[in-house]
């Protein structure tokens, strides 16, 4: 066993089940371990490193900003923060932004805003949804195993069955503050909401006047082939949460709201010391600019299609799902499949006994997709 792994066992709180690889450096879609072994990375730090590892454009901007100003708190104004909010408004159509340091914090802010603005208490989430691990975000996360030891969490929360119209209709009413949903469930193994389900949700909003929160922490920033998954469905949420790919792995997140929601928010309702610091905002601006300059939305769509077509041709694959480079598949033994691929130098993520998630950098090339598919093909034999 690696010396680093032995040392980790002694000093780390043992929350994580890690793969037995100590990663030293990475470039583009490739990761190198401490023994110099290389892996094709189809996990990208869990859908974070969208413009590729060690992206020179992002590195340069982070370096320039670090030399000028890293942090001053939100007691002051800084330019990168304003520039990033303007950029996000342009690509998302949302009106106003608050910056956080993670997806969980973005969800936490969204829940607080929903209660504040509606003066209602009740939340509705869905079977399979994942929104984070803090007390608030955990309260709307589906997995019983994650929630149960930490009760009581915030209440009331009900879970409707994902993609069941009847269950959704029964879950919402005039006391619902907000419905929070992942338009495409990520941690569950890439399960998209059906279009008619989404349509019904927005009809019910008209009837009961609740807010709709799209948790786009994982689906945001081109992962699904559009800037945001909401653009695939053609519906505008009241609140949207962001993080993961926002800074290409640099920790930054955001909560976005409509002007109408903003009108119900008061000064002092929420805050953050680090949130939106100039360094994080520069990393995010550079990431978004790089995506625009290199047509990465198009590459996400094309390479995602290439993955799905290839996977559909394999007998051992039972189901293929997703949009863009958010690819899900079901096999009889997901752990066995991911271990097989890892042994041949390709990293994929098993999210359950049957489900595998493929979420590579959006910069991935045809050759790299084909290389991965050729490794998967060997699994059949
Ligand atoms: C990862 C994720 C979160 C939590 O984000 P963290 O940065 O780990 O706090 C929340 N919602 C969704 C949809 C996610 O995929």
Short mmCIF file of C-alpha atoms and ligand atoms in Angstrom, two decimals:
data_model
loop_
_atom_site.label_atom_id
_atom_site.label_comp_id
_atom_site.label_asym_id
_atom_site.label_seq_id
_atom_site.Cartn_x
_atom_site.Cartn_y
_atom_site.Cartn_z
CA UNK A 1 0.00 0.00 0.00
CA UNK A 2 1.13 3.52 -0.71
CA UNK A 3 2.69 5.35 2.24
CA UNK A 4 0.26 8.27 1.72
CA UNK A 5 -2.72 5.92 2.10
CA UNK A 6 -1.32 4.53 5.35
CA UNK A 7 -0.78 8.02 6.74
CA UNK A 8 -4.28 9.13 5.69
CA UNK A 9 -5.79 6.26 7.70
CA UNK A 10 -4.25 7.70 10.88
CA UNK A 11 -5.01 11.41 10.58
CA UNK A 12 -8.17 11.70 8.52
CA UNK A 13 -11.75 11.48 9.79
CA UNK A 14 -12.80 8.34 7.96
CA UNK A 15 -15.87 9.60 6.10
CA UNK A 16 -14.71 8.65 2.62
CA UNK A 17 -14.46 5.42 0.68
CA UNK A 18 -11.66 6.23 -1.71
CA UNK A 19 -10.20 4.44 -4.72
CA UNK A 20 -6.68 3.23 -3.82
CA UNK A 21 -4.95 5.75 -6.09
CA UNK A 22 -2.80 8.66 -4.93
CA UNK A 23 -3.05 11.32 -7.62
CA UNK A 24 -0.09 13.60 -8.11
CA UNK A 25 -0.89 15.69 -11.18
CA UNK A 26 -3.21 15.91 -14.17
CA UNK A 27 -3.44 17.46 -17.62
CA UNK A 28 -6.49 17.74 -19.87
CA UNK A 29 -8.47 14.50 -19.50
CA UNK A 30 -5.53 12.58 -18.01
CA UNK A 31 -4.62 11.93 -14.39
CA UNK A 32 -1.21 10.66 -13.21
CA UNK A 33 -0.69 8.77 -9.96
CA UNK A 34 2.41 8.88 -7.74
CA UNK A 35 3.93 5.95 -9.62
CA UNK A 36 3.48 7.72 -12.95
CA UNK A 37 0.58 5.50 -14.01
CA UNK A 38 -1.92 7.36 -16.18
CA UNK A 39 -5.70 7.23 -16.28
CA UNK A 40 -8.28 8.65 -18.67
CA UNK A 41 -10.47 10.68 -16.32
CA UNK A 42 -14.21 10.27 -17.01
CA UNK A 43 -15.11 11.57 -13.54
CA UNK A 44 -13.47 15.03 -13.67
CA UNK A 45 -13.50 15.54 -9.90
CA UNK A 46 -17.25 14.76 -9.96
CA UNK A 47 -18.27 16.90 -12.94
CA UNK A 48 -16.11 19.83 -11.83
CA UNK A 49 -13.07 20.01 -14.09
CA UNK A 50 -14.99 20.92 -17.23
CA UNK A 51 -12.31 22.78 -19.17
CA UNK A 52 -9.73 20.10 -18.38
CA UNK A 53 -7.09 19.64 -15.70
CA UNK A 54 -4.33 22.27 -15.48
CA UNK A 55 -6.06 24.46 -18.04
CA UNK A 56 -3.48 27.15 -18.97
CA UNK A 57 -6.08 29.88 -19.53
CA UNK A 58 -7.56 29.38 -16.05
CA UNK A 59 -4.13 29.02 -14.42
CA UNK A 60 -2.95 32.32 -15.92
CA UNK A 61 -6.03 34.23 -14.70
CA UNK A 62 -5.82 32.74 -11.22
CA UNK A 63 -2.11 33.60 -11.06
CA UNK A 64 -2.71 37.21 -12.17
CA UNK A 65 -5.51 37.65 -9.64
CA UNK A 66 -3.55 35.99 -6.80
CA UNK A 67 -0.78 38.51 -7.31
CA UNK A 68 -3.26 41.41 -7.11
CA UNK A 69 -5.84 40.46 -4.49
CA UNK A 70 -7.02 37.17 -2.98
CA UNK A 71 -9.52 38.13 -0.33
CA UNK A 72 -11.13 41.13 1.37
CA UNK A 73 -14.56 39.76 2.48
CA UNK A 74 -17.94 41.13 1.45
CA UNK A 75 -17.50 44.26 3.53
CA UNK A 76 -16.12 45.76 0.29
CA UNK A 77 -16.83 45.81 -3.45
CA UNK A 78 -14.53 43.98 -5.89
CA UNK A 79 -14.54 43.98 -9.69
CA UNK A 80 -14.24 40.22 -10.45
CA UNK A 81 -17.39 39.57 -8.39
CA UNK A 82 -19.46 42.08 -10.35
CA UNK A 83 -18.05 40.89 -13.67
CA UNK A 84 -18.91 37.29 -12.81
CA UNK A 85 -22.48 38.15 -11.78
CA UNK A 86 -22.95 40.05 -15.07
CA UNK A 87 -21.56 37.10 -17.03
CA UNK A 88 -23.86 34.67 -15.24
CA UNK A 89 -26.86 36.90 -15.93
CA UNK A 90 -25.93 36.85 -19.62
CA UNK A 91 -25.61 33.06 -19.92
CA UNK A 92 -28.39 32.04 -17.52
CA UNK A 93 -31.11 34.68 -17.88
CA UNK A 94 -31.36 34.78 -14.08
CA UNK A 95 -31.34 38.27 -12.55
CA UNK A 96 -29.35 38.29 -9.31
CA UNK A 97 -26.62 36.24 -7.69
CA UNK A 98 -25.06 35.41 -4.35
CA UNK A 99 -21.73 33.57 -4.28
CA UNK A 100 -20.93 30.59 -2.07
CA UNK A 101 -18.08 28.09 -1.73
CA UNK A 102 -19.91 24.84 -2.49
CA UNK A 103 -23.08 23.24 -3.79
CA UNK A 104 -24.35 22.55 -0.30
CA UNK A 105 -24.02 26.21 0.66
CA UNK A 106 -25.88 27.23 -2.50
CA UNK A 107 -28.76 24.89 -1.60
CA UNK A 108 -28.73 26.16 1.98
CA UNK A 109 -29.08 29.76 0.76
CA UNK A 110 -31.85 28.74 -1.67
CA UNK A 111 -33.91 27.11 1.11
CA UNK A 112 -33.55 30.16 3.34
CA UNK A 113 -34.55 32.49 0.50
CA UNK A 114 -37.61 30.34 -0.30
CA UNK A 115 -38.86 30.50 3.28
CA UNK A 116 -38.16 34.21 3.56
CA UNK A 117 -39.88 35.15 0.32
CA UNK A 118 -42.98 32.95 0.62
CA UNK A 119 -43.39 33.07 4.42
CA UNK A 120 -44.21 29.36 4.08
CA UNK A 121 -42.29 26.46 5.62
CA UNK A 122 -42.88 23.34 3.59
CA UNK A 123 -40.47 21.88 1.02
CA UNK A 124 -41.05 19.16 -1.55
CA UNK A 125 -38.19 17.13 -2.99
CA UNK A 126 -38.04 13.83 -4.91
CA UNK A 127 -37.03 10.22 -4.54
CA UNK A 128 -33.42 9.95 -5.72
CA UNK A 129 -32.62 13.67 -5.24
CA UNK A 130 -29.26 14.72 -3.79
CA UNK A 131 -28.75 18.28 -2.53
CA UNK A 132 -25.86 18.09 -0.04
CA UNK A 133 -24.98 17.11 3.52
CA UNK A 134 -25.55 20.13 5.79
CA UNK A 135 -28.64 20.00 8.02
CA UNK A 136 -30.77 22.01 5.56
CA UNK A 137 -29.52 20.46 2.32
CA UNK A 138 -29.65 17.00 3.91
CA UNK A 139 -33.29 17.54 4.83
CA UNK A 140 -34.22 17.60 1.12
CA UNK A 141 -31.83 14.78 0.16
CA UNK A 142 -33.57 11.48 -0.51
CA UNK A 143 -31.21 8.80 0.82
CA UNK A 144 -32.53 7.58 4.19
CA UNK A 145 -29.07 6.29 5.12
CA UNK A 146 -27.66 9.85 4.95
CA UNK A 147 -30.57 11.48 6.83
CA UNK A 148 -31.68 9.06 9.50
CA UNK A 149 -28.76 9.34 11.99
CA UNK A 150 -29.11 13.13 12.08
CA UNK A 151 -32.81 13.59 12.78
CA UNK A 152 -34.49 15.90 13.53
CA UNK A 153 -33.72 17.82 10.35
CA UNK A 154 -35.70 20.77 9.03
CA UNK A 155 -39.42 20.11 8.65
CA UNK A 156 -41.79 19.74 6.97
CA UNK A 157 -40.28 18.07 3.90
CA UNK A 158 -42.04 15.54 1.70
CA UNK A 159 -40.57 13.42 -1.06
CA UNK A 160 -42.67 12.89 -4.17
CA UNK A 161 -41.84 10.04 -6.49
CA UNK A 162 -39.56 11.36 -9.24
CA UNK A 163 -41.37 11.42 -12.62
CA UNK A 164 -44.73 10.39 -11.12
CA UNK A 165 -47.39 13.01 -11.95
CA UNK A 166 -49.81 11.63 -9.39
CA UNK A 167 -47.28 11.65 -6.58
CA UNK A 168 -46.25 15.22 -7.45
CA UNK A 169 -49.89 16.42 -7.49
CA UNK A 170 -50.46 14.90 -4.05
CA UNK A 171 -47.28 16.38 -2.56
CA UNK A 172 -47.77 20.09 -3.31
CA UNK A 173 -50.39 22.44 -1.90
CA UNK A 174 -50.98 26.04 -0.84
CA UNK A 175 -48.52 25.64 2.04
CA UNK A 176 -45.58 24.60 -0.11
CA UNK A 177 -42.77 27.16 0.02
CA UNK A 178 -40.73 25.53 -2.70
CA UNK A 179 -40.20 22.43 -4.76
CA UNK A 180 -36.50 21.64 -5.12
CA UNK A 181 -35.40 19.35 -7.94
CA UNK A 182 -32.40 18.22 -9.91
CA UNK A 183 -33.64 18.50 -13.53
CA UNK A 184 -31.29 15.58 -14.23
CA UNK A 185 -30.49 13.59 -11.10
CA UNK A 186 -26.72 13.19 -10.86
CA UNK A 187 -25.74 11.25 -7.75
CA UNK A 188 -28.62 8.85 -8.43
CA UNK A 189 -26.90 7.81 -11.67
CA UNK A 190 -28.06 10.34 -14.33
CA UNK A 191 -31.86 10.16 -14.38
CA UNK A 192 -33.54 13.03 -16.29
CA UNK A 193 -36.94 14.46 -15.38
CA UNK A 194 -39.50 13.65 -18.07
CA UNK A 195 -40.71 16.65 -20.09
CA UNK A 196 -44.37 16.14 -19.13
CA UNK A 197 -43.35 15.89 -15.48
CA UNK A 198 -41.59 19.25 -15.70
CA UNK A 199 -44.57 20.77 -17.52
CA UNK A 200 -46.96 19.58 -14.80
CA UNK A 201 -44.67 20.98 -12.09
CA UNK A 202 -44.86 24.45 -13.63
CA UNK A 203 -48.66 24.18 -14.01
CA UNK A 204 -48.95 23.28 -10.32
CA UNK A 205 -46.80 26.29 -9.46
CA UNK A 206 -49.40 28.53 -11.13
CA UNK A 207 -52.12 26.88 -9.07
CA UNK A 208 -50.41 26.92 -5.65
CA UNK A 209 -47.95 29.79 -6.01
CA UNK A 210 -44.86 28.01 -4.63
CA UNK A 211 -41.29 28.63 -5.81
CA UNK A 212 -39.34 26.23 -7.99
CA UNK A 213 -35.68 25.67 -7.16
CA UNK A 214 -33.59 23.96 -9.82
CA UNK A 215 -30.52 22.44 -8.25
CA UNK A 216 -28.12 22.75 -11.20
CA UNK A 217 -25.01 22.21 -9.09
CA UNK A 218 -24.10 19.21 -11.25
CA UNK A 219 -26.02 19.94 -14.48
CA UNK A 220 -24.80 23.54 -14.83
CA UNK A 221 -22.10 25.01 -17.06
CA UNK A 222 -22.47 22.90 -20.19
CA UNK A 223 -22.58 19.47 -18.59
CA UNK A 224 -25.82 18.61 -20.42
CA UNK A 225 -24.83 20.31 -23.69
CA UNK A 226 -26.63 23.56 -22.85
CA UNK A 227 -25.41 26.15 -20.37
CA UNK A 228 -28.01 24.86 -17.92
CA UNK A 229 -30.40 21.89 -17.95
CA UNK A 230 -33.31 24.34 -17.67
CA UNK A 231 -32.52 25.33 -21.28
CA UNK A 232 -33.23 21.76 -22.43
CA UNK A 233 -36.65 21.80 -20.77
CA UNK A 234 -37.47 25.41 -21.63
CA UNK A 235 -38.65 26.36 -18.13
CA UNK A 236 -37.28 29.15 -15.95
CA UNK A 237 -36.96 28.39 -12.22
CA UNK A 238 -37.42 31.06 -9.54
CA UNK A 239 -34.17 30.03 -7.88
CA UNK A 240 -31.21 28.12 -9.28
CA UNK A 241 -28.25 26.66 -7.38
CA UNK A 242 -24.80 26.29 -8.93
CA UNK A 243 -21.31 25.07 -8.00
CA UNK A 244 -19.25 22.07 -9.23
CA UNK A 245 -17.95 23.12 -12.68
CA UNK A 246 -18.32 26.85 -11.99
CA UNK A 247 -14.60 27.37 -11.28
CA UNK A 248 -13.16 24.29 -13.02
CA UNK A 249 -12.42 22.75 -9.63
CA UNK A 250 -11.70 25.99 -7.78
CA UNK A 251 -14.31 26.06 -4.98
CA UNK A 252 -17.11 28.47 -5.88
CA UNK A 253 -20.88 28.23 -6.06
CA UNK A 254 -23.84 30.54 -6.49
CA UNK A 255 -27.50 30.91 -5.87
CA UNK A 256 -29.36 32.74 -8.63
CA UNK A 257 -32.82 34.29 -8.28
CA UNK A 258 -35.38 36.12 -10.40
CA UNK A 259 -36.05 39.82 -9.83
CA UNK A 260 -39.41 38.90 -8.33
CA UNK A 261 -37.84 36.61 -5.73
CA UNK A 262 -35.23 39.26 -5.01
CA UNK A 263 -37.92 41.77 -4.11
CA UNK A 264 -38.82 39.62 -1.08
CA UNK A 265 -35.28 39.40 0.30
CA UNK A 266 -34.04 41.69 3.09
CA UNK A 267 -30.52 42.96 3.76
CA UNK A 268 -28.86 40.77 6.39
CA UNK A 269 -30.87 37.62 5.59
CA UNK A 270 -27.73 35.71 4.59
CA UNK A 271 -23.98 36.10 4.26
CA UNK A 272 -20.56 34.53 3.69
CA UNK A 273 -16.97 35.45 4.51
CA UNK A 274 -15.25 33.73 1.59
CA UNK A 275 -18.17 33.61 -0.85
CA UNK A 276 -17.31 35.30 -4.14
CA UNK A 277 -13.77 36.25 -3.24
CA UNK A 278 -11.79 37.76 -6.13
CA UNK A 279 -9.65 34.66 -6.68
CA UNK A 280 -12.62 32.28 -6.94
CA UNK A 281 -14.51 34.71 -9.19
CA UNK A 282 -11.52 35.03 -11.53
CA UNK A 283 -11.28 31.24 -11.80
CA UNK A 284 -14.95 31.11 -12.68
CA UNK A 285 -14.82 33.94 -15.23
CA UNK A 286 -11.85 32.31 -16.95
CA UNK A 287 -13.66 28.95 -16.99
CA UNK A 288 -16.77 30.41 -18.62
CA UNK A 289 -14.75 32.43 -21.15
CA UNK A 290 -12.75 29.35 -22.10
CA UNK A 291 -15.99 27.41 -22.64
CA UNK A 292 -17.31 30.16 -24.94
CA UNK A 293 -14.08 30.52 -26.90
CA UNK A 294 -13.76 26.78 -27.48
CA UNK A 295 -17.40 25.87 -28.22
CA UNK A 296 -17.55 23.43 -25.35
CA UNK A 297 -21.36 23.27 -25.31
CA UNK A 298 -21.22 21.82 -28.80
CA UNK A 299 -18.44 19.42 -27.85
CA UNK A 300 -20.48 18.32 -24.84
CA UNK A 301 -23.45 17.49 -27.10
CA UNK A 302 -21.36 15.73 -29.77
CA UNK A 303 -19.13 13.69 -27.48
CA UNK A 304 -22.11 12.81 -25.27
CA UNK A 305 -23.93 11.44 -28.32
CA UNK A 306 -20.84 9.49 -29.31
CA UNK A 307 -20.67 7.89 -25.86
CA UNK A 308 -24.38 7.04 -25.85
CA UNK A 309 -24.30 5.54 -29.37
CA UNK A 310 -21.27 3.42 -28.50
CA UNK A 311 -22.71 2.24 -25.20
CA UNK A 312 -26.05 1.33 -26.78
CA UNK A 313 -24.19 -1.13 -28.99
CA UNK A 314 -22.92 -3.22 -26.06
CA UNK A 315 -25.01 -6.23 -24.95
CA UNK A 316 -23.97 -5.89 -21.29
CA UNK A 317 -25.39 -2.34 -21.12
CA UNK A 318 -29.05 -2.42 -20.04
CA UNK A 319 -29.91 1.27 -20.24
CA UNK A 320 -28.24 4.47 -21.46
CA UNK A 321 -29.37 7.92 -20.27
CA UNK A 322 -28.60 11.62 -20.11
CA UNK A 323 -27.85 14.74 -22.13
CA UNK A 324 -24.50 16.00 -23.37
CA UNK A 325 -21.54 14.72 -21.38
CA UNK A 326 -23.74 13.70 -18.46
CA UNK A 327 -24.00 10.04 -19.38
CA UNK A 328 -25.60 7.33 -17.26
CA UNK A 329 -25.73 3.61 -17.90
CA UNK A 330 -27.01 0.55 -16.10
CA UNK A 331 -25.16 -2.76 -15.98
CA UNK A 332 -25.67 -5.84 -13.81
CA UNK A 333 -22.55 -5.11 -11.72
CA UNK A 334 -21.58 -1.42 -11.67
CA UNK A 335 -18.73 -1.82 -9.17
CA UNK A 336 -17.27 -4.68 -11.20
CA UNK A 337 -17.51 -2.56 -14.34
CA UNK A 338 -15.79 0.46 -12.79
CA UNK A 339 -13.04 -1.72 -11.32
CA UNK A 340 -12.48 -3.41 -14.67
CA UNK A 341 -12.20 -0.01 -16.39
CA UNK A 342 -9.86 1.33 -13.70
CA UNK A 343 -7.60 -1.70 -14.13
CA UNK A 344 -7.31 -0.69 -17.79
CA UNK A 345 -6.67 2.96 -17.04
CA UNK A 346 -10.16 4.48 -17.43
CA UNK A 347 -11.90 6.10 -14.45
CA UNK A 348 -15.72 5.93 -14.27
CA UNK A 349 -17.96 6.33 -11.23
CA UNK A 350 -20.36 3.61 -10.00
CA UNK A 351 -23.21 5.44 -8.21
CA UNK A 352 -25.14 2.32 -7.13
CA UNK A 353 -25.08 -1.45 -7.67
CA UNK A 354 -26.38 -0.99 -11.21
CA UNK A 355 -25.64 2.58 -12.23
CA UNK A 356 -22.49 4.09 -13.71
CA UNK A 357 -21.92 7.78 -14.36
CA UNK A 358 -19.65 9.18 -17.08
CA UNK A 359 -18.91 12.90 -16.55
CA UNK A 360 -15.56 13.73 -18.21
CA UNK A 361 -14.05 17.14 -18.92
CA UNK A 362 -16.09 18.84 -21.68
CA UNK A 363 -12.83 19.17 -23.62
CA UNK A 364 -12.69 15.41 -24.28
CA UNK A 365 -11.74 14.49 -27.87
CA UNK A 366 -13.22 11.90 -30.24
CA UNK A 367 -10.08 9.81 -29.87
CA UNK A 368 -10.42 9.81 -26.09
CA UNK A 369 -14.11 8.83 -26.26
CA UNK A 370 -13.26 6.01 -28.66
CA UNK A 371 -10.43 4.83 -26.44
CA UNK A 372 -12.83 4.62 -23.48
CA UNK A 373 -15.41 2.76 -25.57
CA UNK A 374 -12.80 0.25 -26.73
CA UNK A 375 -11.91 -0.47 -23.08
CA UNK A 376 -15.61 -0.87 -22.19
CA UNK A 377 -16.06 -3.24 -25.14
CA UNK A 378 -13.46 -5.61 -23.64
CA UNK A 379 -15.69 -5.89 -20.54
CA UNK A 380 -18.17 -7.86 -22.60
CA UNK A 381 -15.59 -10.53 -23.43
C1 LIG B 1 -22.64 17.75 -5.57
C2 LIG B 1 -24.01 18.26 -5.44
C3 LIG B 1 -24.40 19.04 -4.33
C4 LIG B 1 -23.46 19.33 -3.18
O1 LIG B 1 -22.38 20.09 -3.61
P1 LIG B 1 -21.05 20.17 -2.67
O2 LIG B 1 -20.16 21.10 -3.46
O3 LIG B 1 -20.52 18.79 -2.53
O4 LIG B 1 -21.46 20.76 -1.39
C5 LIG B 1 -25.68 19.54 -4.31
N1 LIG B 1 -26.55 19.29 -5.31
C6 LIG B 1 -26.22 18.54 -6.38
C7 LIG B 1 -27.21 18.32 -7.47
C8 LIG B 1 -24.94 17.99 -6.48
O5 LIG B 1 -24.62 17.23 -7.52
#
